[in-house]
XYZ file of C-alpha atoms in Angstrom:
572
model
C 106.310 191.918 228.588
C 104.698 195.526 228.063
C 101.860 196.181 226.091
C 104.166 197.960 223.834
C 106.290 194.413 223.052
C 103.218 192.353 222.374
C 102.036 194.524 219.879
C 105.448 194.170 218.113
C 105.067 190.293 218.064
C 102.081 190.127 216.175
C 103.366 191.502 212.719
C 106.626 189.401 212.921
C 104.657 186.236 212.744
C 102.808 187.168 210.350
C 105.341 187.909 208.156
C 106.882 184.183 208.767
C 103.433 182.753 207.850
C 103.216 184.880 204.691
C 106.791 183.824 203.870
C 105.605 179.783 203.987
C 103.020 180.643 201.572
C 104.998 181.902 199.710
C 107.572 179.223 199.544
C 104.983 176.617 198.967
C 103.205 178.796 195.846
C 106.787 178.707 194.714
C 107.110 174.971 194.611
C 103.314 174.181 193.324
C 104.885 176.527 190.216
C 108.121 174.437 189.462
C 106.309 171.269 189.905
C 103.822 172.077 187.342
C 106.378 174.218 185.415
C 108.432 170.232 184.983
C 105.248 168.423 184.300
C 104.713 170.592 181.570
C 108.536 169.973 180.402
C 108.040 166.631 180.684
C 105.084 166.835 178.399
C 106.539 168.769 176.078
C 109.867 166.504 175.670
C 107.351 163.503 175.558
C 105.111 165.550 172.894
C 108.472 166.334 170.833
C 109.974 162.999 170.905
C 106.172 161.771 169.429
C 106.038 164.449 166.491
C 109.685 163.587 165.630
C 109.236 159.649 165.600
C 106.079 160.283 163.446
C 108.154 163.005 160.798
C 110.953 160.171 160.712
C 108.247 157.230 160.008
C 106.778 159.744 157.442
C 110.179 160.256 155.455
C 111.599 156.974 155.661
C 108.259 154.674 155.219
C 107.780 157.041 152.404
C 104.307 158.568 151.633
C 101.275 156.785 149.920
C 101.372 156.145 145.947
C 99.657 158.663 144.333
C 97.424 157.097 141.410
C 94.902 158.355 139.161
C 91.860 156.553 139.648
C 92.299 154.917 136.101
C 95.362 153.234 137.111
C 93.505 151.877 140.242
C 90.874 150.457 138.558
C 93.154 148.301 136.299
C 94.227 145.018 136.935
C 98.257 145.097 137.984
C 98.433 142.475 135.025
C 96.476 141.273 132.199
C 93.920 138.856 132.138
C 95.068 134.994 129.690
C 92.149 133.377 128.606
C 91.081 130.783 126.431
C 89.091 131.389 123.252
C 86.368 131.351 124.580
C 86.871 133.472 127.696
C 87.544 130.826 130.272
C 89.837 132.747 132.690
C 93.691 130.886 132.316
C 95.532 133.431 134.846
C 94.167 136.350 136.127
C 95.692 138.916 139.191
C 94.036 139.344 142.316
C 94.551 141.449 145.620
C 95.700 139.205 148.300
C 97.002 139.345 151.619
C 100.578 137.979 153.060
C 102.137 137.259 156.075
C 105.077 139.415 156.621
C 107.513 138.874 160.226
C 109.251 142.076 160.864
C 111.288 141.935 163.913
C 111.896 145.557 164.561
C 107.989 146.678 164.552
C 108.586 147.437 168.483
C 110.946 150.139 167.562
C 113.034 148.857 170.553
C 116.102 146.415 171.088
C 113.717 143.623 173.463
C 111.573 141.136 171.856
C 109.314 141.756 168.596
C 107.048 139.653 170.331
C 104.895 139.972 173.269
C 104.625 136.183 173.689
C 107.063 133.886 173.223
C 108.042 132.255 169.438
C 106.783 128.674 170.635
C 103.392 130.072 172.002
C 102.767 132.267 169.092
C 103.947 129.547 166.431
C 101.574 127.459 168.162
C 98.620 130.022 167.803
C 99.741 130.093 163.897
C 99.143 126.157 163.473
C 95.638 126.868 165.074
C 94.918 129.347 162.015
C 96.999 127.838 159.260
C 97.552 123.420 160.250
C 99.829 123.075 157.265
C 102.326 125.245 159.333
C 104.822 123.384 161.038
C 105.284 124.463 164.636
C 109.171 123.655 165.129
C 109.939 125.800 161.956
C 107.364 128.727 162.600
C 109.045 128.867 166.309
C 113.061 129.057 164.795
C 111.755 131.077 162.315
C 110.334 134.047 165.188
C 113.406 133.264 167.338
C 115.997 133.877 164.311
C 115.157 137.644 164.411
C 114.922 137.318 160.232
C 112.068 139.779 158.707
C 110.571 138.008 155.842
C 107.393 136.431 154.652
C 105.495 133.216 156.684
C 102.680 132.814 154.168
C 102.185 133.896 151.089
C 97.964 134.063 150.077
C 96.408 134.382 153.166
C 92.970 135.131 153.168
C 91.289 137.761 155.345
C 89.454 135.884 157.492
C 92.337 134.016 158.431
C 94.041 137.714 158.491
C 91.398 138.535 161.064
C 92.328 135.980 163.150
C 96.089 136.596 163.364
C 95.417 140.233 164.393
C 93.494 139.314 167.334
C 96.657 137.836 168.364
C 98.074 141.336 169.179
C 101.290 140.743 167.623
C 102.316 143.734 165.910
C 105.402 141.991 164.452
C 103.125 139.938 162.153
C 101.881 142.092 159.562
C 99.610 141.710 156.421
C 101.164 143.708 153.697
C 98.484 143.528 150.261
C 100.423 141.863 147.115
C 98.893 141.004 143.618
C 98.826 137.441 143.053
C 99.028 135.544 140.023
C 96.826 133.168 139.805
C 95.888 129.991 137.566
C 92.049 129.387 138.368
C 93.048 125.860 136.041
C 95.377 124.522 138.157
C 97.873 122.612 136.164
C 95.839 122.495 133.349
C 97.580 123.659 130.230
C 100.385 124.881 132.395
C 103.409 124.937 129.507
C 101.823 126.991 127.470
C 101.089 129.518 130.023
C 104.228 129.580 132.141
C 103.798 131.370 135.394
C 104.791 135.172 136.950
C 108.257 135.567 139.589
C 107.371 137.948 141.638
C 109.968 140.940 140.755
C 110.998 139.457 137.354
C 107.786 138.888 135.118
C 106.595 136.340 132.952
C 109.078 133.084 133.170
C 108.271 130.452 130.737
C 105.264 129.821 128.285
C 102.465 132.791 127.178
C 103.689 134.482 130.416
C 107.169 135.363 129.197
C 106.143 136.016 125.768
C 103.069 138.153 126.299
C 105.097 140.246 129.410
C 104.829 143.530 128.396
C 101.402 143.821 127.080
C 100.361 142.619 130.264
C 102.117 144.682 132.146
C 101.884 147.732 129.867
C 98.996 150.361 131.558
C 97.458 150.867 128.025
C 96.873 147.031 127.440
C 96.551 145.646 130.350
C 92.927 146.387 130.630
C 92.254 144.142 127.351
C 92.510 140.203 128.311
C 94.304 138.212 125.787
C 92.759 135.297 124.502
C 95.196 132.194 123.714
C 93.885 129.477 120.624
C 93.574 126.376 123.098
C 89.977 125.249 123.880
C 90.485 124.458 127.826
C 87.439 121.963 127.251
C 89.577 120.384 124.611
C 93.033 120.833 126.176
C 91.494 118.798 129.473
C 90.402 115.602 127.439
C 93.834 115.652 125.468
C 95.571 115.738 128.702
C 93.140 113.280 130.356
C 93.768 110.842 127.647
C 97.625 111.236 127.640
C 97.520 110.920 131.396
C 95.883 108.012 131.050
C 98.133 106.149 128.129
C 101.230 107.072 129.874
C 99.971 105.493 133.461
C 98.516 102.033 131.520
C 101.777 102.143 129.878
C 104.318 103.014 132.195
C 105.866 105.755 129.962
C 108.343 108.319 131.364
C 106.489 110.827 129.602
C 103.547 112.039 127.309
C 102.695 115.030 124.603
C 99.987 115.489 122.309
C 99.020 118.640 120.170
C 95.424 119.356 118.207
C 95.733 122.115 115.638
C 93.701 123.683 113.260
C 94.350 122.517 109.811
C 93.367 125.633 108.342
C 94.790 128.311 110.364
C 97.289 127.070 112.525
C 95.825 127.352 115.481
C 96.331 125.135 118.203
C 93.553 124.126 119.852
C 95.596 122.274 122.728
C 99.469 121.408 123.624
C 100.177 119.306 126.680
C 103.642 117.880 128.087
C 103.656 115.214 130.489
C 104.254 115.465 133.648
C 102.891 118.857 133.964
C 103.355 121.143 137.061
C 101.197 123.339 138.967
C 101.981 127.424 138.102
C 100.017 128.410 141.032
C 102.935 126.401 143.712
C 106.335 127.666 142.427
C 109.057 127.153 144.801
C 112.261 129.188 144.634
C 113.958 126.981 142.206
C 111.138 127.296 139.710
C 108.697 124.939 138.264
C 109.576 121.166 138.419
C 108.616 119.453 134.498
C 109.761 122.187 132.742
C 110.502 120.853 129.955
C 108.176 120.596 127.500
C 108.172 117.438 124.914
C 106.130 119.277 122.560
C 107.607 121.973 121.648
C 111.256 121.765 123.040
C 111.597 117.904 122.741
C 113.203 116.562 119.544
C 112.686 112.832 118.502
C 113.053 110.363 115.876
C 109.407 110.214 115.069
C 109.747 107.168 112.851
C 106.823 105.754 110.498
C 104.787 108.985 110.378
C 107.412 110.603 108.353
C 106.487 107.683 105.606
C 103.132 109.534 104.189
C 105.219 112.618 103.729
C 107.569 111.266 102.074
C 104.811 109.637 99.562
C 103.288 112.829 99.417
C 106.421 114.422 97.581
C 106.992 111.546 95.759
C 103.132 111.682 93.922
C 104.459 115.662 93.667
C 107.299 115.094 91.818
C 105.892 112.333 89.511
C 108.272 109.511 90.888
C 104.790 107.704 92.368
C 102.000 107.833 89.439
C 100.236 104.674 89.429
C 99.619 103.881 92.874
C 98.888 99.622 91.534
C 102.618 99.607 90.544
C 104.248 96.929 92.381
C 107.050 98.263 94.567
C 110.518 95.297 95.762
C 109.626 94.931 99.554
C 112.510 92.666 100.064
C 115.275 94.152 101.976
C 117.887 97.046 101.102
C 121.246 96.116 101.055
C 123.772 99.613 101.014
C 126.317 100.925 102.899
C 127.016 97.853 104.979
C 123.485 98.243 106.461
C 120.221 96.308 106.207
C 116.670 97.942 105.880
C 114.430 95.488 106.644
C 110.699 95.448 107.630
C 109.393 94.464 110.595
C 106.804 92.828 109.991
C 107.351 91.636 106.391
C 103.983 90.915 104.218
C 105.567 89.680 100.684
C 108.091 90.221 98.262
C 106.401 93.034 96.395
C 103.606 95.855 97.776
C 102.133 98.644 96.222
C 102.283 102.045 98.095
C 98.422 102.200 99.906
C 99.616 98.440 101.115
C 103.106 99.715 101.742
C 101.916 102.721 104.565
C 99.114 100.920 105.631
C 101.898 97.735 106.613
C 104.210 100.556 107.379
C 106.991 99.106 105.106
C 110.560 100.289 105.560
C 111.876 98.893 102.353
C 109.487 100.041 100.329
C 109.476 103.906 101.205
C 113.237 103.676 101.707
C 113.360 102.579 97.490
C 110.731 105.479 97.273
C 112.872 107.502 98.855
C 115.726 106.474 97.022
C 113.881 107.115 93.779
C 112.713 110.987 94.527
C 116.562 111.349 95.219
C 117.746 113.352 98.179
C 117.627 117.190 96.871
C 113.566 117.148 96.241
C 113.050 114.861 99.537
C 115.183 117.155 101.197
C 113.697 120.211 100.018
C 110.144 118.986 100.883
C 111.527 118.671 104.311
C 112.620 122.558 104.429
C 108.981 123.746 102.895
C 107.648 121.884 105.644
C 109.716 123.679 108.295
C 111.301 120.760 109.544
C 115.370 122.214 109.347
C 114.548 124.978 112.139
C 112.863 125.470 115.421
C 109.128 124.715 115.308
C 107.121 128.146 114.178
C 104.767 129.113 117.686
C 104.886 131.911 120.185
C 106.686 129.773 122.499
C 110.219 130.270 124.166
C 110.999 126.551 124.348
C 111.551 125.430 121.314
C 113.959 122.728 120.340
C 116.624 122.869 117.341
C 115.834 119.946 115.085
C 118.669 117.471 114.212
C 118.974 118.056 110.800
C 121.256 115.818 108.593
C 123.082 118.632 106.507
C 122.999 119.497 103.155
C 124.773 116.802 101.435
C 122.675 113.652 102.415
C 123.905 110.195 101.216
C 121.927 107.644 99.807
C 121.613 105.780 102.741
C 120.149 109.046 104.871
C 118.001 109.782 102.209
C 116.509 106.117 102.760
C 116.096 106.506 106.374
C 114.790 110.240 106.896
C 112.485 108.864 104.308
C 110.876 106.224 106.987
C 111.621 109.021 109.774
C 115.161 108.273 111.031
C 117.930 109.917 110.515
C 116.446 113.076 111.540
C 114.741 114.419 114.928
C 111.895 117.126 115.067
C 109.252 118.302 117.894
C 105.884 116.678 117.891
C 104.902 120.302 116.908
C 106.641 119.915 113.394
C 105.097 116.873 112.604
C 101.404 118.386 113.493
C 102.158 121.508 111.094
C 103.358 118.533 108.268
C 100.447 116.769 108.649
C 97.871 119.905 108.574
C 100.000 120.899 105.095
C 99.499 117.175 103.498
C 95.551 117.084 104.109
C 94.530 120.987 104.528
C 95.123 121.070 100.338
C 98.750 121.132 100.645
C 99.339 124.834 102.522
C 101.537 124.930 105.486
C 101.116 127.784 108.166
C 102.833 128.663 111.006
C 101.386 127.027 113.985
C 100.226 130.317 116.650
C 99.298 130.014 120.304
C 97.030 133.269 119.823
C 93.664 133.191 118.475
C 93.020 134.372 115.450
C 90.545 136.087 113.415
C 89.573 134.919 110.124
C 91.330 138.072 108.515
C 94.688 137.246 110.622
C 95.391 133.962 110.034
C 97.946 133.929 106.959
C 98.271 132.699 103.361
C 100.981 129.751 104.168
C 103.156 128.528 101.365
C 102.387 125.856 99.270
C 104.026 122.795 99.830
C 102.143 119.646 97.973
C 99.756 119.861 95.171
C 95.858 119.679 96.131
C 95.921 116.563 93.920
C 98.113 115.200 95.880
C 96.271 116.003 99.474
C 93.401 114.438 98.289
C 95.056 110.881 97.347
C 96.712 111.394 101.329
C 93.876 111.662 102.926
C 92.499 108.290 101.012
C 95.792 106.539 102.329
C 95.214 107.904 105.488
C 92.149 106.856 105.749
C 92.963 103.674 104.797
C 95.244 102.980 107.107
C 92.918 103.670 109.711
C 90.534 101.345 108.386
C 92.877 98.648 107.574
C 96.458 99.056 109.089
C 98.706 99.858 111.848
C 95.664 102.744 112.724
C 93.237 100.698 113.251
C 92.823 101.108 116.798
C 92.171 104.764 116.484
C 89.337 104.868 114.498
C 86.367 106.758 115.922
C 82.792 105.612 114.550
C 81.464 108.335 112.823
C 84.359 110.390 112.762
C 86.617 109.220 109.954
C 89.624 109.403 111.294
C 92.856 109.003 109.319
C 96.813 108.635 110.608
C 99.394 106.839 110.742
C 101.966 105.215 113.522
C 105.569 105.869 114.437
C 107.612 103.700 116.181
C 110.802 104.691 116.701
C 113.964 103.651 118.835
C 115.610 106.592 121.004
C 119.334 107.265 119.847
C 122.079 106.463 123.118
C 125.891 106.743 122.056
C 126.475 104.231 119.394
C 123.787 103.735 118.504
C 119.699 102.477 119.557
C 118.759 101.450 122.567
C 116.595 98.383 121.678
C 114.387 99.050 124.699
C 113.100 102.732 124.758
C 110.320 103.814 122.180
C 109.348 107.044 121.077
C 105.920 105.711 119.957
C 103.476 108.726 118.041
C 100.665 108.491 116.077
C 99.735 111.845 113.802
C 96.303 111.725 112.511
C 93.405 113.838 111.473
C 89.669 114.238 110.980
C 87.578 113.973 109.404
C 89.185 112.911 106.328
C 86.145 113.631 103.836
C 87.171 117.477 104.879
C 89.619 117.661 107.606
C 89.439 120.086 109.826
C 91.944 119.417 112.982
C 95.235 117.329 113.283
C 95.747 115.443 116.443
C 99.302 114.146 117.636
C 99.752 111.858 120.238
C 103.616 110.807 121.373
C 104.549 108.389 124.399
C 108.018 108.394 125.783
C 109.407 104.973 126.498
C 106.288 103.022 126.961
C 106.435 99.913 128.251
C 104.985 96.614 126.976
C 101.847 95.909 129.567
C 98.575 94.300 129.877
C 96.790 96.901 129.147
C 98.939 97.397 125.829
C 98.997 93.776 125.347
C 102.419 93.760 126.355
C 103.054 95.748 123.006
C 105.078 98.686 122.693
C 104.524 99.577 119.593
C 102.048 102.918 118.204
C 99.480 100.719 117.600
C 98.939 99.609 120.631
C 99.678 102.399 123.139
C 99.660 105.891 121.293
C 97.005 105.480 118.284
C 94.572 104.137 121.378
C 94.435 107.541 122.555
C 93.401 109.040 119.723
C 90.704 106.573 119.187
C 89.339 107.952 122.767
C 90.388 111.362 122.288
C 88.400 112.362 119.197
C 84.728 111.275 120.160
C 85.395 113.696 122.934
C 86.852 116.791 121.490
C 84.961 116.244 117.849
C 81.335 117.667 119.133
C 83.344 120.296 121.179
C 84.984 121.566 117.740
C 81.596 121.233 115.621
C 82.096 117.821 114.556
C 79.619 115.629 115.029
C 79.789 112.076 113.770
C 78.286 110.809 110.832
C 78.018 107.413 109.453
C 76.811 108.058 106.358
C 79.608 110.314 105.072
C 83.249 109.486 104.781
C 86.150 109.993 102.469
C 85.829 108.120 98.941
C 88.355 105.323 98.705
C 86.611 103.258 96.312
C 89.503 103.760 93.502
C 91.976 102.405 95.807
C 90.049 99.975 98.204
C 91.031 96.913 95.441
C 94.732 97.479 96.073
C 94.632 96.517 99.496
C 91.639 94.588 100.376
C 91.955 90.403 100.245
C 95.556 90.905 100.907
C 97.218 89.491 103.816
C-alpha cells in the first residue's frame, strides 16, 4: 500500500466510529423518550382515577360551624336532667368488597384468617359467619358501635376492605329503663314508637335540636315502680305487669312501665320485641276499682246522702243473671262497709239507683269512652257499651264490668275523685306551673273529700289493707277482674289492679298497679286476688318513691275519718 492509500484509510474509520456513536446516542434518546411515556400514561391514568373518585364519592359536606356543633338529634331527659337518649359519634364496621378497585380478592388474606383476627378483637363474633360473610362478596355492615380502640386494632390488620365509616348513634344511657315511653330511632326512618316518634321533628329540626326536652317521669321513681312490678309479676307468675304514678294536680306522670320491657339500645331488624304496652294500649275489665267512682257520682247526684243508710246486699236477680258477692258479709251494708268488702250487689243497686244516663255521663267526663289523653302513639280504644245501656250494664259497669279501659284511664279517674274533683289530661312532658291546664270539673269537692275518707278506709280496714304504708296514708281500692274469651270468662285468668293514692289528708300522686294473669302462689298465699298480689306492691312501692316526691311520712297526721269510723268498725 502507498503512503498515499494509508492516508485515505484513516478518515473512513473514523467516520464508522462516529456513525456508532451516533446510533447509540440515538437509542439512549428513545429509551428515555418511552420511560417518560410510560410515566406520563402511568401519571394520567392516576389523575383520572383520582377526578373519577372525586365526582362519584362526591365532595365533603359543607357545614357552617353552627350546624357542626349541634347534636344530629335532640337530647330526652327526665325532669330532672338525667340523660334518657342522647346521640353520639360512633364508629362502624363497614365490608366493601370492591375497595381494591380490581376484579381479585378484596382481601389480602383469606376470609377464614381474617374472620379469625375479628373474633380476637370482637369474641361475640362468630367465626363461621364472619368467614361466609367475607367470602359472599356482599358490602354491608359487620358491627355496628365499634369503639376506636377496637377500630385501631382492625386497621393494623391492613385490610382495606374493612372500613370504619362515622354514624350517629342513638343511644339509651338507661338501658331498658322506661323504654315504652321513649321508643327508640331506625336508622333512615326516625322516631318509631314512644316520645321518639312523637317528639321527631323537634329533635331533628336544626333550630330545636340544640334544646333537650325534658319528659315528666322521675327515672328515680320510674326504677322502683318497675322494680316492684318486676318483682310481683315473678312471685306471681303473671304474663305481664303495668303500673302508672301521676300527679294529681297536673297530670303529670311521674312514671309508666309495661311489663316485659325491651332494651331500645338492641333493636334487631324486626323491631323491638314487648311492644306492646299494657298501659297505655292495653284495655281491661278493671273490675272493683270502678266501684268508688261509681259512689262518687252517686253522693253527686244526691242518690247516696246518708252514708249510715242500710243498703240490700243480698243478691240481684235481672235479666236471667245473678250478681252475687264474693265474699258475702250480711244481708244489709252501708256504702263505707260496702267498698271496703268490695260488694257487688250493693254498688250494682247503687248503680241501678243513679240510673244509666248520669252513671254514664260520669263515665264520659272522666274520659273513659275514648283513647286515654297522653302524648303517646299507642293508645288503646276503650270498649265502650253504647249509648243505650240496659239495666243490667248499668249494674255491672257500675262494679267495673261491662266495660274495658287502659290502666291510664283509671289513674286520670282516680286523680279527678281525690284532687277536688278536676280531671286533666294526663301529659308525658313536664310542665310548668303556668302550663299545666284548668281540667273540667267532674265531682263536687264535697264529694272528693268523703272519697278520700272511704279510701282511706279501705286501706285501713278492707280489701287494701296490705298496701298501707306507715306514715304515708295511703288510700285505694282493689280490682279483680276475670279476662273476657269468646262466650264468655275464663274462670282462670285475672286482671288483678289496685288504684290508690297518697297521702289522703292532701293527696298529691295516684299510683296504679295491674298484674296480668297472676297466678295463685306461695308467695301470694296461693291467692289471686288484688289483695294479695297487686295492692302488695303498692304497699312497697310508696315508702320508696314518697321521700323522692317530697313526701315524707308522718304518723301524726292523716285524713279525718272519725264521722265515719262507727259505720264500719265492730263489724265483721
Amino acid at each position: 500500500m502507498n503512503a498515499y492509500a494509508a492516508q485515505a484509510a484513516v478518515p473512513l474509520g473514523r467516520v464508522r466510529l462516529v456513525h456508532l456513536r451516533y446510533q447509540s446516542l440515538l437509542t439512549a434518546r428513545w429509551r428515555v423518550l418511552w420511560i417518560a411515556i410510560v410515566f406520563a400514561l402511568v401519571a394520567a391514568v392516576a389523575v383520572l382515577r383520582i377526578a373519577y373518585l372525586g365526582f362519584v364519592g362526591g365532595t365533603p359536606d359543607r357545614t357552617s360551624l353552627a350546624e357542626q356543633l349541634l347534636p344530629p338529634r335532640g337530647e330526652i331527659t327526665d325532669r330532672n336532667g338525667v340523660p334518657l337518649a342522647r346521640a353520639f359519634p360512633a364508629y362502624a364496621m363497614w365490608f366493601d368488597p370492591e375497595a381494591m378497585g380490581d376484579e381479585g380478592s378484596p382481601l389480602v388474606r383469606s376470609p377464614q384468617e381474617v374472620a379469625t383476627e375479628l373474633n380476637a378483637i370482637f369474641p361475640d363474633m362468630d367465626v363461621a359467619k364472619t368467614a361466609q360473610r367475607l367470602v359472599s362478596g356482599r358490602a354491608g355492615y359487620l358491627r355496628r358501635r365499634v369503639l376506636p380502640e377496637e377500630a385501631n386494632r382492625v386497621f393494623e390488620m391492613g385490610e382495606i376492605a374493612l372500613q370504619f365509616p362515622r354514624e350517629n348513634e342513638r343511644h339509651y344511657p338507661q338501658g331498658s329503663l322506661a323504654a315504652h315511653v321513649l321508643g327508640y330511632v331506625v336508622e333512615g326512618e326516625g322516631g318509631r314508637l314512644g316520645m321518639e316518634q312523637v317528639l321527631d321533628g323537634q329533635l331533628r329540626d336544626p333550630e330545636l335540636r340544640a334544646e333537650s326536652v325534658a319528659l315528666s317521669i322521675d327515672v328515680r321513681v320510674q326504677g322502683a315502680l318497675e322494680e316492684e312490678l318486676r318483682r310481683g309479676m315473678l312471685a306471681t307468675d303473671a304474663i305481664g305487669a303495668a303500673g302508672i304514678v301521676l300527679d294529681a294536680d297536673t297530670g303529670e306522670i311521674m312514671a309508666l312501665a309495661s311489663l316485659p320491657e325491651f332494651d331500645p339500645n338492641v333493636i334487631g331488624a324486626q323491631g323491638a320485641p314487648n311492644e306492646f304496652n299494657r298501659a297505655t294500649n292495653g284495655v281491661y275489665e278493671l273490675g272493683s276499682t270502678f266501684k268508688p267512682l261509681t259512689v262518687a257520682a252517686a253522693i253527686d247526684a244526691g242518690v247516696v246522702r246518708d252514708l249510715s243508710r242500710p243498703w240490700n246486699a243480698t243478691n240481684v236477680e235481672i235479666a236471667k243473671r245473678t250478681i252475687r258477692d264474693l265474699k258475702p258479709k250480711g244481708s244489709a251494708l252501708n256504702v263505707p262497709q260496702a267498698l271496703v268488702y268490695s260488694s257487688n250487689t250493693v254498688t250494682a243497686r247503687i248503680a241501678d239507683e243513679l240510673g244509666a244516663k248520669r252513671l254514664r255521663q260520669t263515665m264520659i267526663d272522666l274520659g273513659m269512652d275514648r283513647r286515654p289523653y297522653v302524648e303517646l302513639p299507642a293508645r288503646g280504644h276503650p270498649i265502650w257499651p253504647g249509648d243505650n245501656w240496659s239495666r243490667l250494664k248499668t249494674m255491672t259497669v257500675g262494679y267495673g264490668h261491662g266495660v274495658a279501659v287502659t290502666p291510664l284511664h283509671l289513674a286520670s279517674g282516680y286523680a279527678a275523685m281525690v284532687n277536688g274533683g278536676i280531671w286533666r289530661p294526663a301529659t308525658l312532658r313536664k310542665l310548668a306551673p303556668q302550663d299545666v291546664p284548668r281540667g273540667r270539673r267532674v265531682f263536687k269537692a264535697s264529694t272528693s273529700a268523703r272519697m278520700r275518707q272511704m279510701l282511706r278506709m279501705i286501706s285501713l280496714y278492707g280489701t287494701g289493707r296490705s298496701a298501707d304504708a306507715p306514715g304515708f296514708r295511703v288510700g285505694g281500692k282493689t280490682g279483680s277482674a276475670e279476662k273476657p274469651r269468646q262466650g264468655g270468662y275464663a274462670k282462670t285468668a285475672l286482671i288483678s289492679s289496685f288504684a290508690a293514692a297518697f297521702p289522703m289528708d292532701r293527696p298529691r300522686y295516684v299510683v296504679v298497679t295491674m298484674l296480668d294473669e297472676p297466678r295463685g302462689t306461695l308467695a301470694s298465699s296461693f291467692q289471686r286476688t288484688a289483695a294479695f298480689n297487686a295492692a302488695p306492691i303498692v304497699g312497697r312501692l310508696v315508702p320508696r318513691i314518697g321521700p323522692m316526691l317530697g313526701v315524707r311520712p308522718d304518723d301524726n297526721r292523716d285524713v279525718d275519718i272519725s264521722d265515719l269510723r262507727y259505720l264500719v268498725e265492730g263489724h265483721k
